[in-house]
CSV table of C-alpha atoms in Angstrom, one decimal:
chain,number,residue,atom,x,y,z
H,1,MET,CA,26.3,-8.5,-31.1
H,2,GLN,CA,24.1,-5.7,-30.2
H,3,ILE,CA,20.5,-5.8,-29.0
H,4,LEU,CA,18.2,-3.1,-27.8
H,5,PHE,CA,17.7,-3.7,-24.1
H,6,ILE,CA,14.7,-2.3,-22.2
H,7,ASN,CA,14.4,-2.8,-18.4
H,8,ASN,CA,11.3,-1.2,-17.2
H,9,ASP,CA,12.3,-2.0,-13.5
H,10,GLY,CA,13.6,0.8,-11.1
H,11,ALA,CA,14.2,4.0,-13.0
H,12,GLY,CA,13.9,2.5,-16.3
H,13,TYR,CA,16.6,1.7,-18.8
H,14,ALA,CA,16.7,1.5,-22.6
H,15,ASP,CA,19.7,1.3,-24.6
H,16,ARG,CA,21.9,-0.7,-26.9
H,17,LEU,CA,23.7,-3.7,-25.2
H,18,ASP,CA,26.6,-5.7,-26.4
H,19,ILE,CA,26.0,-9.5,-25.7
H,20,GLU,CA,27.5,-12.6,-26.8
H,21,PRO,CA,26.2,-14.5,-29.8
H,22,ALA,CA,24.0,-17.4,-28.9
H,23,THR,CA,22.8,-15.6,-25.6
H,24,THR,CA,19.3,-16.9,-24.5
H,25,VAL,CA,16.7,-14.9,-23.0
H,26,ALA,CA,17.1,-16.7,-19.7
H,27,GLN,CA,20.9,-15.9,-19.8
H,28,LEU,CA,20.3,-12.3,-20.5
H,29,PHE,CA,17.7,-12.0,-17.6
H,30,ALA,CA,20.1,-13.8,-15.0
H,31,HIS,CA,22.9,-11.2,-16.0
H,32,GLN,CA,20.7,-8.1,-16.0
H,33,VAL,CA,18.2,-8.9,-13.3
H,34,PRO,CA,20.1,-11.1,-10.8
H,35,TYR,CA,17.8,-10.2,-8.0
H,36,GLY,CA,14.6,-11.0,-9.8
H,37,LYS,CA,12.7,-14.2,-11.0
H,38,PRO,CA,11.4,-14.5,-14.6
H,39,ALA,CA,8.0,-15.3,-13.6
H,40,ASP,CA,7.6,-11.8,-12.0
H,41,TYR,CA,8.3,-10.1,-15.4
H,42,LEU,CA,6.8,-9.6,-18.7
H,43,ILE,CA,9.4,-10.7,-21.1
H,44,ARG,CA,8.9,-9.6,-24.7
H,45,VAL,CA,11.4,-10.1,-27.5
H,46,ASN,CA,10.5,-7.9,-30.6
H,47,ARG,CA,7.4,-7.1,-28.6
H,48,GLN,CA,6.2,-10.7,-28.4
H,49,PRO,CA,6.0,-13.0,-25.6
H,50,THR,CA,8.9,-15.5,-25.7
H,51,THR,CA,10.4,-18.6,-24.1
H,52,SER,CA,13.3,-18.4,-21.7
H,53,ASP,CA,15.5,-20.7,-24.0
H,54,GLN,CA,15.0,-18.4,-27.2
H,55,VAL,CA,18.2,-17.6,-28.6
H,56,LEU,CA,18.7,-13.7,-29.3
H,57,HIS,CA,19.8,-12.3,-32.5
H,58,GLU,CA,21.5,-9.1,-33.7
H,59,GLY,CA,19.3,-6.1,-33.5
H,60,ASP,CA,16.5,-7.8,-31.2
H,61,ARG,CA,14.5,-5.7,-29.1
H,62,VAL,CA,14.3,-7.2,-25.6
H,63,SER,CA,12.1,-5.8,-22.7
H,64,PHE,CA,11.6,-6.8,-19.2
H,65,THR,CA,8.6,-5.2,-17.2
H,66,PRO,CA,7.8,-6.3,-13.6
H,67,THR,CA,4.2,-7.5,-13.2
H,68,LYS,CA,4.2,-6.0,-9.6
H,69,ILE,CA,4.5,-2.3,-9.7
H,70,GLU,CA,3.4,-0.5,-6.5
H,71,GLY,CA,1.4,2.6,-7.0
H,72,ALA,CA,1.2,5.2,-4.4
U,1,MET,CA,-9.6,-13.8,-42.6
U,2,GLU,CA,-10.7,-12.7,-45.9
U,3,PRO,CA,-7.9,-10.9,-47.8
U,4,GLU,CA,-10.0,-7.8,-48.5
U,5,HIS,CA,-10.9,-7.5,-44.7
U,6,GLN,CA,-7.2,-8.0,-43.8
U,7,ARG,CA,-6.3,-5.2,-46.2
U,8,GLN,CA,-8.7,-3.0,-44.6
U,9,ARG,CA,-7.5,-3.8,-41.1
U,10,GLN,CA,-3.9,-3.1,-42.3
U,11,ARG,CA,-4.9,0.3,-43.9
U,12,ALA,CA,-6.6,1.2,-40.6
U,13,ALA,CA,-3.7,0.3,-38.7
U,14,TRP,CA,-1.3,2.2,-40.9
U,15,LYS,CA,-3.5,5.3,-40.7
U,16,LEU,CA,-3.5,5.1,-37.0
U,17,ALA,CA,0.3,4.8,-36.9
U,18,VAL,CA,0.7,7.9,-39.3
U,19,SER,CA,-1.7,10.0,-37.1
U,20,VAL,CA,0.2,8.9,-33.9
U,21,HIS,CA,3.6,9.5,-35.5
U,22,ARG,CA,2.5,13.0,-36.6
U,23,LEU,CA,1.4,13.8,-32.9
U,24,LEU,CA,4.6,12.5,-31.3
U,25,ARG,CA,6.6,14.7,-34.1
U,26,SER,CA,4.6,17.7,-33.1
U,27,ARG,CA,5.5,17.2,-29.4
U,28,ALA,CA,9.2,17.0,-30.1
U,29,SER,CA,9.2,20.1,-32.2
U,30,GLN,CA,7.7,22.4,-29.6
U,31,PRO,CA,10.4,24.6,-28.6
U,32,VAL,CA,12.1,24.4,-25.1
U,33,SER,CA,12.0,27.9,-23.5
U,34,THR,CA,15.6,28.7,-22.6
U,35,ALA,CA,15.3,32.5,-22.6
U,36,LEU,CA,16.1,34.2,-19.3
U,37,SER,CA,13.3,36.4,-18.3
U,38,GLU,CA,14.3,40.1,-19.4
U,39,SER,CA,11.8,41.6,-16.9
U,40,ALA,CA,13.4,39.7,-14.1
U,41,TRP,CA,16.7,40.8,-15.0
U,42,GLU,CA,15.6,44.4,-15.5
U,43,GLU,CA,14.0,44.3,-12.0
U,44,LEU,CA,17.3,43.2,-10.5
U,45,ARG,CA,19.2,46.1,-12.2
U,46,ARG,CA,16.6,48.8,-11.0
U,47,ALA,CA,16.8,47.2,-7.6
U,48,GLU,CA,20.6,47.3,-7.5
U,49,HIS,CA,20.7,50.9,-8.7
U,50,ARG,CA,18.1,51.9,-6.1
U,51,LEU,CA,20.3,50.3,-3.4
U,52,ASN,CA,23.4,51.9,-4.4
U,53,PHE,CA,21.8,55.2,-4.6
U,54,VAL,CA,20.3,55.0,-1.2
U,55,GLN,CA,23.4,53.7,0.3
U,56,ARG,CA,25.4,56.7,-1.3
U,57,HIS,CA,23.1,59.1,0.1
U,58,GLU,CA,23.0,57.6,3.4
U,59,TRP,CA,19.3,57.4,3.5
U,60,HIS,CA,19.1,55.0,6.5
U,61,VAL,CA,15.1,54.9,6.6
U,62,ALA,CA,14.8,53.9,3.0
U,63,LEU,CA,17.8,51.3,3.2
U,64,GLY,CA,15.8,48.5,4.6
U,65,ARG,CA,13.2,48.6,2.0
U,66,ALA,CA,15.7,48.9,-0.9
U,67,GLN,CA,17.7,46.0,0.6
U,68,ARG,CA,14.4,43.8,0.8
U,69,ARG,CA,13.6,44.8,-2.9
U,70,PHE,CA,17.0,44.0,-4.2
U,71,GLU,CA,17.0,40.5,-2.3
U,72,GLN,CA,13.6,39.6,-3.9
U,73,ALA,CA,14.8,40.5,-7.3
U,74,ARG,CA,18.0,38.5,-6.9
U,75,SER,CA,15.9,35.4,-5.9
U,76,ALA,CA,13.8,35.6,-8.8
U,77,VAL,CA,16.7,35.6,-11.3
U,78,VAL,CA,18.4,32.8,-9.3
U,79,GLN,CA,15.2,30.7,-9.6
U,80,ARG,CA,15.0,31.4,-13.3
U,81,LEU,CA,18.6,30.4,-13.8
U,82,GLU,CA,17.9,27.1,-11.8
U,83,HIS,CA,14.8,26.4,-14.0
U,84,LEU,CA,16.8,27.1,-17.0
U,85,ALA,CA,19.5,24.7,-16.0
U,86,GLN,CA,17.1,22.0,-15.2
U,87,ARG,CA,15.5,22.4,-18.7
U,88,CYS,CA,18.8,22.1,-20.4
U,89,ASP,CA,19.7,18.8,-18.5
U,90,GLU,CA,16.5,17.1,-19.5
U,91,ARG,CA,16.6,14.2,-22.0
U,92,PRO,CA,15.2,15.5,-25.3
U,93,LEU,CA,11.8,14.0,-26.4
U,94,VAL,CA,12.4,11.2,-28.8
U,95,ILE,CA,10.5,11.0,-32.0
U,96,PRO,CA,10.2,7.1,-32.6
U,97,SER,CA,10.4,5.9,-36.2
U,98,LEU,CA,7.1,5.4,-38.1
U,99,ALA,CA,7.9,1.8,-38.1
U,100,ASP,CA,8.4,1.5,-34.4
U,101,VAL,CA,5.2,3.4,-33.9
U,102,ALA,CA,3.3,0.9,-36.0
U,103,ARG,CA,4.9,-2.1,-34.3
U,104,ASP,CA,4.1,-0.7,-30.9
U,105,LEU,CA,0.5,-0.1,-31.8
U,106,ALA,CA,0.1,-3.7,-33.3
U,107,ALA,CA,1.6,-5.2,-30.1
U,108,LEU,CA,-1.0,-3.0,-28.0
U,109,GLU,CA,-3.7,-4.4,-30.2
U,110,GLU,CA,-2.7,-7.8,-29.0
U,111,GLU,CA,-2.1,-6.9,-25.3
U,112,PHE,CA,-5.2,-4.8,-24.7
U,113,SER,CA,-8.8,-5.1,-25.6
U,114,SER,CA,-9.1,-1.8,-27.6
U,115,VAL,CA,-6.7,0.7,-29.0
U,116,ALA,CA,-7.9,4.0,-30.6
U,117,LEU,CA,-6.9,7.6,-31.2
U,118,ASP,CA,-9.4,10.2,-29.7
U,119,ASP,CA,-8.4,13.7,-30.9
U,120,ASP,CA,-4.8,13.8,-29.7
U,121,GLU,CA,-5.2,11.2,-27.0
U,122,LEU,CA,-4.2,7.4,-27.6
U,123,VAL,CA,-6.8,5.4,-25.6
U,124,VAL,CA,-6.0,1.8,-24.5
U,125,VAL,CA,-8.5,-0.2,-22.7
U,126,SER,CA,-7.1,-2.5,-20.1
U,127,GLU,CA,-8.2,-6.1,-19.2
U,128,PRO,CA,-10.6,-6.2,-16.2
U,129,VAL,CA,-8.8,-5.4,-13.0
U,130,GLU,CA,-9.6,-7.6,-10.0
U,131,LEU,CA,-7.8,-6.8,-6.7
U,132,ASP,CA,-8.1,-9.2,-3.6
U,133,GLY,CA,-11.6,-10.5,-5.0
U,134,LEU,CA,-12.7,-6.9,-5.6
U,135,ARG,CA,-13.8,-6.4,-9.4
U,136,LEU,CA,-13.1,-2.9,-10.6
U,137,GLY,CA,-13.7,-3.6,-14.2
U,138,GLU,CA,-11.7,-2.2,-17.3
U,139,PHE,CA,-10.0,1.0,-17.3
U,140,GLU,CA,-9.3,3.4,-20.2
U,141,LEU,CA,-5.6,4.6,-20.3
U,142,ARG,CA,-5.6,7.9,-22.2
U,143,LEU,CA,-2.0,9.3,-23.3
U,144,GLY,CA,-1.9,12.8,-24.5
U,145,LEU,CA,0.5,12.6,-27.5
U,146,ALA,CA,1.0,16.1,-28.4
U,147,THR,CA,2.1,17.6,-25.2
U,148,ALA,CA,5.8,18.3,-24.6
U,149,SER,CA,5.5,18.5,-20.7
U,150,ARG,CA,7.9,16.2,-18.9
U,151,ARG,CA,6.9,17.0,-15.4
U,152,ASP,CA,3.3,15.8,-15.5
U,153,LEU,CA,2.9,12.8,-17.4
U,154,PRO,CA,-0.2,13.3,-19.7
U,155,LEU,CA,-1.8,10.0,-18.8
U,156,THR,CA,-5.5,9.9,-17.5
U,157,VAL,CA,-7.2,6.7,-16.3
U,158,VAL,CA,-10.8,6.3,-16.6
U,159,ALA,CA,-13.0,3.5,-15.3
U,160,VAL,CA,-15.2,2.0,-18.0
U,161,ASP,CA,-17.7,0.8,-15.7
U,162,PRO,CA,-17.0,2.9,-12.3
U,163,HIS,CA,-17.1,1.0,-9.1
U,164,PRO,CA,-15.7,3.7,-6.9
U,165,ALA,CA,-15.0,3.6,-3.3
U,166,GLN,CA,-18.0,4.1,-0.9
U,167,SER,CA,-16.3,7.1,0.9
U,168,ASN,CA,-15.1,8.8,-2.4
U,169,ASP,CA,-16.7,8.9,-5.7
U,170,ALA,CA,-13.5,10.1,-7.3
U,171,VAL,CA,-11.5,7.0,-6.2
U,172,VAL,CA,-12.3,4.3,-8.9
U,173,HIS,CA,-9.2,2.4,-8.2
U,174,PRO,CA,-6.9,2.3,-4.9
U,175,HIS,CA,-4.4,4.2,-6.8
U,176,VAL,CA,-6.4,6.4,-9.1
U,177,SER,CA,-8.2,9.7,-7.9
U,178,ASP,CA,-9.9,12.1,-10.3
U,179,GLY,CA,-8.4,10.4,-13.3
U,180,ARG,CA,-5.0,10.7,-12.0
U,181,LEU,CA,-2.7,7.5,-11.6
U,182,CYS,CA,-0.6,7.7,-8.6
U,183,ALA,CA,2.3,5.6,-10.2
U,184,GLY,CA,4.7,5.4,-7.2
U,185,GLU,CA,7.5,3.1,-8.1
U,186,GLY,CA,6.2,3.2,-11.7
U,187,GLN,CA,6.6,6.8,-12.0
U,188,ALA,CA,10.2,6.8,-13.4
U,189,PRO,CA,9.9,4.2,-15.8
U,190,LEU,CA,6.8,5.7,-17.1
U,191,GLN,CA,8.4,9.1,-17.6
U,192,ARG,CA,11.4,7.3,-19.2
U,193,ALA,CA,9.2,5.4,-21.7
U,194,PHE,CA,7.0,8.6,-22.4
U,195,VAL,CA,10.2,10.7,-23.2
U,196,ASP,CA,11.6,7.8,-25.3
U,197,GLY,CA,8.2,7.4,-27.3
U,198,ARG,CA,8.0,3.6,-26.4
U,199,LEU,CA,4.0,3.4,-26.3
U,200,LEU,CA,3.9,-0.4,-25.7
U,201,ASP,CA,6.2,-0.1,-22.6
U,202,LEU,CA,4.3,2.8,-21.2
U,203,PHE,CA,0.9,1.3,-21.4
U,204,GLN,CA,2.3,-2.2,-20.1
U,205,ILE,CA,3.7,-0.3,-17.1
U,206,ALA,CA,0.5,1.5,-16.5
U,207,ALA,CA,-1.5,-1.7,-16.8
U,208,GLN,CA,0.8,-3.5,-14.3
U,209,ILE,CA,0.4,-0.6,-11.7
U,210,LEU,CA,-3.4,-1.1,-12.0
U,211,ALA,CA,-3.1,-4.8,-11.5
U,212,THR,CA,-1.0,-4.2,-8.3
U,213,TYR,CA,-2.6,-3.4,-5.0
U,214,ASN,CA,-0.2,-1.6,-2.5
U,215,PRO,CA,-2.2,-1.4,0.8
U,216,GLY,CA,0.2,1.1,2.4
U,217,SER,CA,-0.3,3.8,-0.1
U,218,ALA,CA,-3.8,3.7,-1.4
U,219,TYR,CA,-6.3,6.6,-1.6
U,220,VAL,CA,-8.9,4.2,-0.1
U,221,GLU,CA,-8.0,0.8,1.2
U,222,LEU,CA,-9.6,-2.3,-0.3
U,223,VAL,CA,-11.0,-3.3,3.2
U,224,ASP,CA,-12.9,0.1,3.3
U,225,TRP,CA,-13.9,0.0,-0.3
U,226,GLU,CA,-17.5,-1.0,0.3
U,227,GLY,CA,-17.8,1.3,3.3
U,228,ILE,CA,-16.3,1.6,6.6
U,229,ARG,CA,-17.3,-0.6,9.6
U,230,CYS,CA,-19.1,1.0,12.4
U,231,ALA,CA,-17.6,-0.3,15.7
U,232,ALA,CA,-21.0,-0.2,17.4
U,233,CYS,CA,-23.5,-1.9,15.0
U,234,ASP,CA,-21.0,-3.2,12.4
U,235,ASP,CA,-22.7,-1.7,9.4
U,236,LEU,CA,-20.8,-0.5,6.5
U,237,VAL,CA,-21.1,3.1,6.0
U,238,ALA,CA,-19.4,6.0,4.2
U,239,GLU,CA,-18.3,8.1,7.0
U,240,LEU,CA,-17.6,7.6,10.6
U,241,ALA,CA,-17.3,9.9,13.7
U,242,SER,CA,-14.8,9.3,16.5
U,243,CYS,CA,-16.3,9.0,20.0
U,244,GLY,CA,-14.8,11.7,22.1
U,245,ALA,CA,-14.8,9.4,25.2
U,246,CYS,CA,-13.6,6.0,24.2
U,247,GLY,CA,-12.2,6.6,20.6
U,248,ASP,CA,-14.3,4.1,18.7
U,249,ASP,CA,-15.3,5.0,15.2
U,250,VAL,CA,-19.0,4.9,15.0
U,251,CYS,CA,-21.7,5.7,12.5
U,252,GLU,CA,-24.2,8.6,12.6
U,253,GLY,CA,-26.9,6.3,13.9
U,254,CYS,CA,-24.6,5.1,16.9
U,255,ALA,CA,-23.4,8.6,17.8
U,256,THR,CA,-24.9,11.3,20.1
U,257,THR,CA,-24.0,14.9,20.5
U,258,CYS,CA,-23.6,16.1,24.2
U,259,ALA,CA,-26.2,18.6,25.1
U,260,ARG,CA,-23.8,20.4,27.2
U,261,CYS,CA,-20.4,20.4,25.4
U,262,ASP,CA,-21.5,19.6,21.9
U,263,ARG,CA,-18.9,16.7,21.9
U,264,THR,CA,-19.6,13.5,19.9
U,265,VAL,CA,-19.8,10.4,21.9
U,266,CYS,CA,-21.1,6.9,20.9
U,267,ASP,CA,-24.4,5.6,22.4
U,268,GLY,CA,-22.3,3.3,24.7
U,269,CYS,CA,-20.6,6.2,26.4
U,270,SER,CA,-23.4,8.7,26.5
U,271,GLY,CA,-26.0,8.9,29.2
U,272,VAL,CA,-29.3,10.7,30.1
U,273,CYS,CA,-29.5,13.3,32.6
U,274,THR,CA,-32.2,12.3,35.1
U,275,GLY,CA,-33.2,16.0,35.7
U,276,CYS,CA,-33.6,17.4,32.0
U,277,ALA,CA,-33.6,13.9,30.2
U,278,GLU,CA,-30.8,15.3,27.6
U,279,ALA,CA,-28.3,13.0,26.4
U,280,CYS,CA,-24.6,14.1,27.7
U,281,CYS,CA,-21.2,12.7,27.6
U,282,PRO,CA,-19.4,11.2,30.6
U,283,ASN,CA,-17.6,14.5,31.4
U,284,CYS,CA,-21.0,16.6,31.6
U,285,LEU,CA,-22.8,13.8,33.7
U,286,HIS,CA,-22.3,13.7,37.7
U,287,GLY,CA,-24.0,11.7,40.1
U,288,CYS,CA,-26.1,13.5,42.6
U,289,SER,CA,-24.1,13.6,45.9
U,290,ALA,CA,-27.3,12.4,47.8
U,291,CYS,CA,-29.1,9.9,45.6
U,292,GLY,CA,-26.3,9.1,43.1
U,293,ARG,CA,-28.4,9.6,40.0
U,294,PRO,CA,-26.7,10.9,37.0
U,295,CYS,CA,-27.4,14.7,36.3
U,296,CYS,CA,-25.9,17.4,34.1
U,297,ASP,CA,-24.2,20.4,35.8
U,298,ASP,CA,-27.4,22.5,34.9
U,299,CYS,CA,-29.5,20.1,37.0
U,300,LEU,CA,-27.2,20.0,40.1
U,301,ASP,CA,-27.3,22.6,42.7
U,302,GLU,CA,-24.3,22.2,45.2
U,303,GLY,CA,-23.9,18.7,43.9
U,304,ARG,CA,-27.6,17.7,44.5
U,305,CYS,CA,-30.4,17.1,42.0
U,306,SER,CA,-33.7,18.8,42.5
U,307,ASP,CA,-35.2,15.8,44.1
U,308,CYS,CA,-32.5,15.8,46.8
U,309,LEU,CA,-32.4,19.4,47.6
U,310,PRO,CA,-33.5,20.0,51.2
U,311,GLU,CA,-36.8,21.5,51.9
U,312,PRO,CA,-36.5,25.2,52.8
U,313,ASN,CA,-37.4,26.2,56.5
U,314,GLU,CA,-40.0,29.0,57.4
U,315,GLU,CA,-37.4,31.8,57.6
U,316,GLU,CA,-35.8,31.0,54.2
U,317,LEU,CA,-39.3,30.9,52.6
U,318,ASN,CA,-40.2,34.4,54.3
U,319,HIS,CA,-36.8,35.8,53.1
U,320,ALA,CA,-37.5,34.4,49.6
U,321,GLU,CA,-41.0,36.0,49.6
U,322,ASP,CA,-39.7,39.3,50.8
U,323,TYR,CA,-37.2,39.2,48.1
U,324,GLU,CA,-39.6,38.4,45.4
U,325,THR,CA,-41.7,41.3,46.7
U,326,LEU,CA,-38.8,43.7,46.6
U,327,ALA,CA,-37.9,42.7,43.0
U,328,SER,CA,-41.3,43.2,41.7
U,329,GLU,CA,-41.6,46.7,43.5
U,330,CYS,CA,-38.4,47.8,41.9
U,331,ALA,CA,-39.4,46.6,38.6
U,332,ALA,CA,-42.8,48.4,38.6
U,333,SER,CA,-41.3,51.8,40.0
U,334,ASP,CA,-38.3,52.0,37.7
U,335,PRO,CA,-38.5,50.1,34.5
U,336,GLY,CA,-34.9,51.3,33.7
U,337,PRO,CA,-31.6,49.8,35.1
U,338,ALA,CA,-31.8,48.0,38.3
U,339,PRO,CA,-31.1,50.1,41.5
U,340,GLN,CA,-27.5,50.1,42.8
U,341,CYS,CA,-26.8,47.7,45.7
U,342,ALA,CA,-24.6,50.0,47.6
U,343,ALA,CA,-25.2,53.9,48.0
U,344,ILE,CA,-22.2,56.1,47.9
U,345,PRO,CA,-21.4,57.4,51.3
U,346,ALA,CA,-22.4,61.0,52.0
U,347,ALA,CA,-19.0,61.7,53.7
U,348,ALA,CA,-16.9,60.6,50.5
U,349,ASP,CA,-13.8,62.6,49.9
U,350,ALA,CA,-14.6,64.7,47.0
U,351,SER,CA,-10.8,64.8,46.1
U,352,LEU,CA,-11.1,61.2,45.3
U,353,LEU,CA,-13.3,61.7,42.4
U,354,PRO,CA,-11.8,62.0,38.9
């Protein structure tokens, strides 16, 4: 199934992503941000705070935004 | 919440979404200039024609100038072509759907204390920012919606209740100066969110930058926020001067200017000349070779202070009196230039004269 995945880490990424049905937020995070810890990110599903075990559905909008972004 | 009040809020929210959407549409409809400047091309043609003409007629004197003119015109055209290529490679500005704009605005209302449209700027107020115990208060994040510029993100940050750095009024946050957020590693995702029209993401990223302190790259470090510490008196002040002798940074009250060389030195390094009582730096104070007391160069004569200079003998006194008499007689008889010390010999060879 397809979701809109937004990763506001690094250079920023926003595009459609194919994932397996019944994928949870935690699983998606582990796959897309293997170097990161969920506690260090604002994780939103359809613009709302979510839990790590929330199951994703077709067309969901998922965003990961780091809580620590260093200015210059 | 009463149904009527709820309906009013929904109407206001929808009206805001429509206005924001209209502005985002207007920015995307601004044409991207892809035309190569005709004047730059024409100048290149003229310069080429001139160069060919000069070369054909073998006008060697004019050749250098013609070549320079051609090179300048060529560089200008190449620069325009590179700029054009860059514009063509840029991602087009996205017009998000009205529904997406409305959802972003609704989520912004939940995440931030205030969301409003001010002319063509979407203004969001952050939660109070506190960094390492320093309270900086809330910040207005103002995003220009109608601009199509990609190079300079139209985001301004304004402190609601400014608590600027002691040394610089323009710095209201370690990473904000003159309203400009220095986004650092947040610059790329901010730009991306702006191009994509993802308003919620853009403001979330900006808010997280404000909530993060990067001591290595601040306009003013937090340790210096309330002032910089004087190495001598330990007071917090806005400005320090570096001692030219020991290198310590001291405040104005703990610094002295050397009366001889004008160098700034701290009170610990400066000394007082026992001759003229002026404050001097260590380089300009020397001990009298007889008594050792510190004196400046002006107060030493052959290394001795005035107290240690030997008393003149009778012959020296007479010589000094004769000299003073002669000097005053010369001044009285000829108020013009001083008489020459050596007369030209009468037997000088005239052929030597110019």
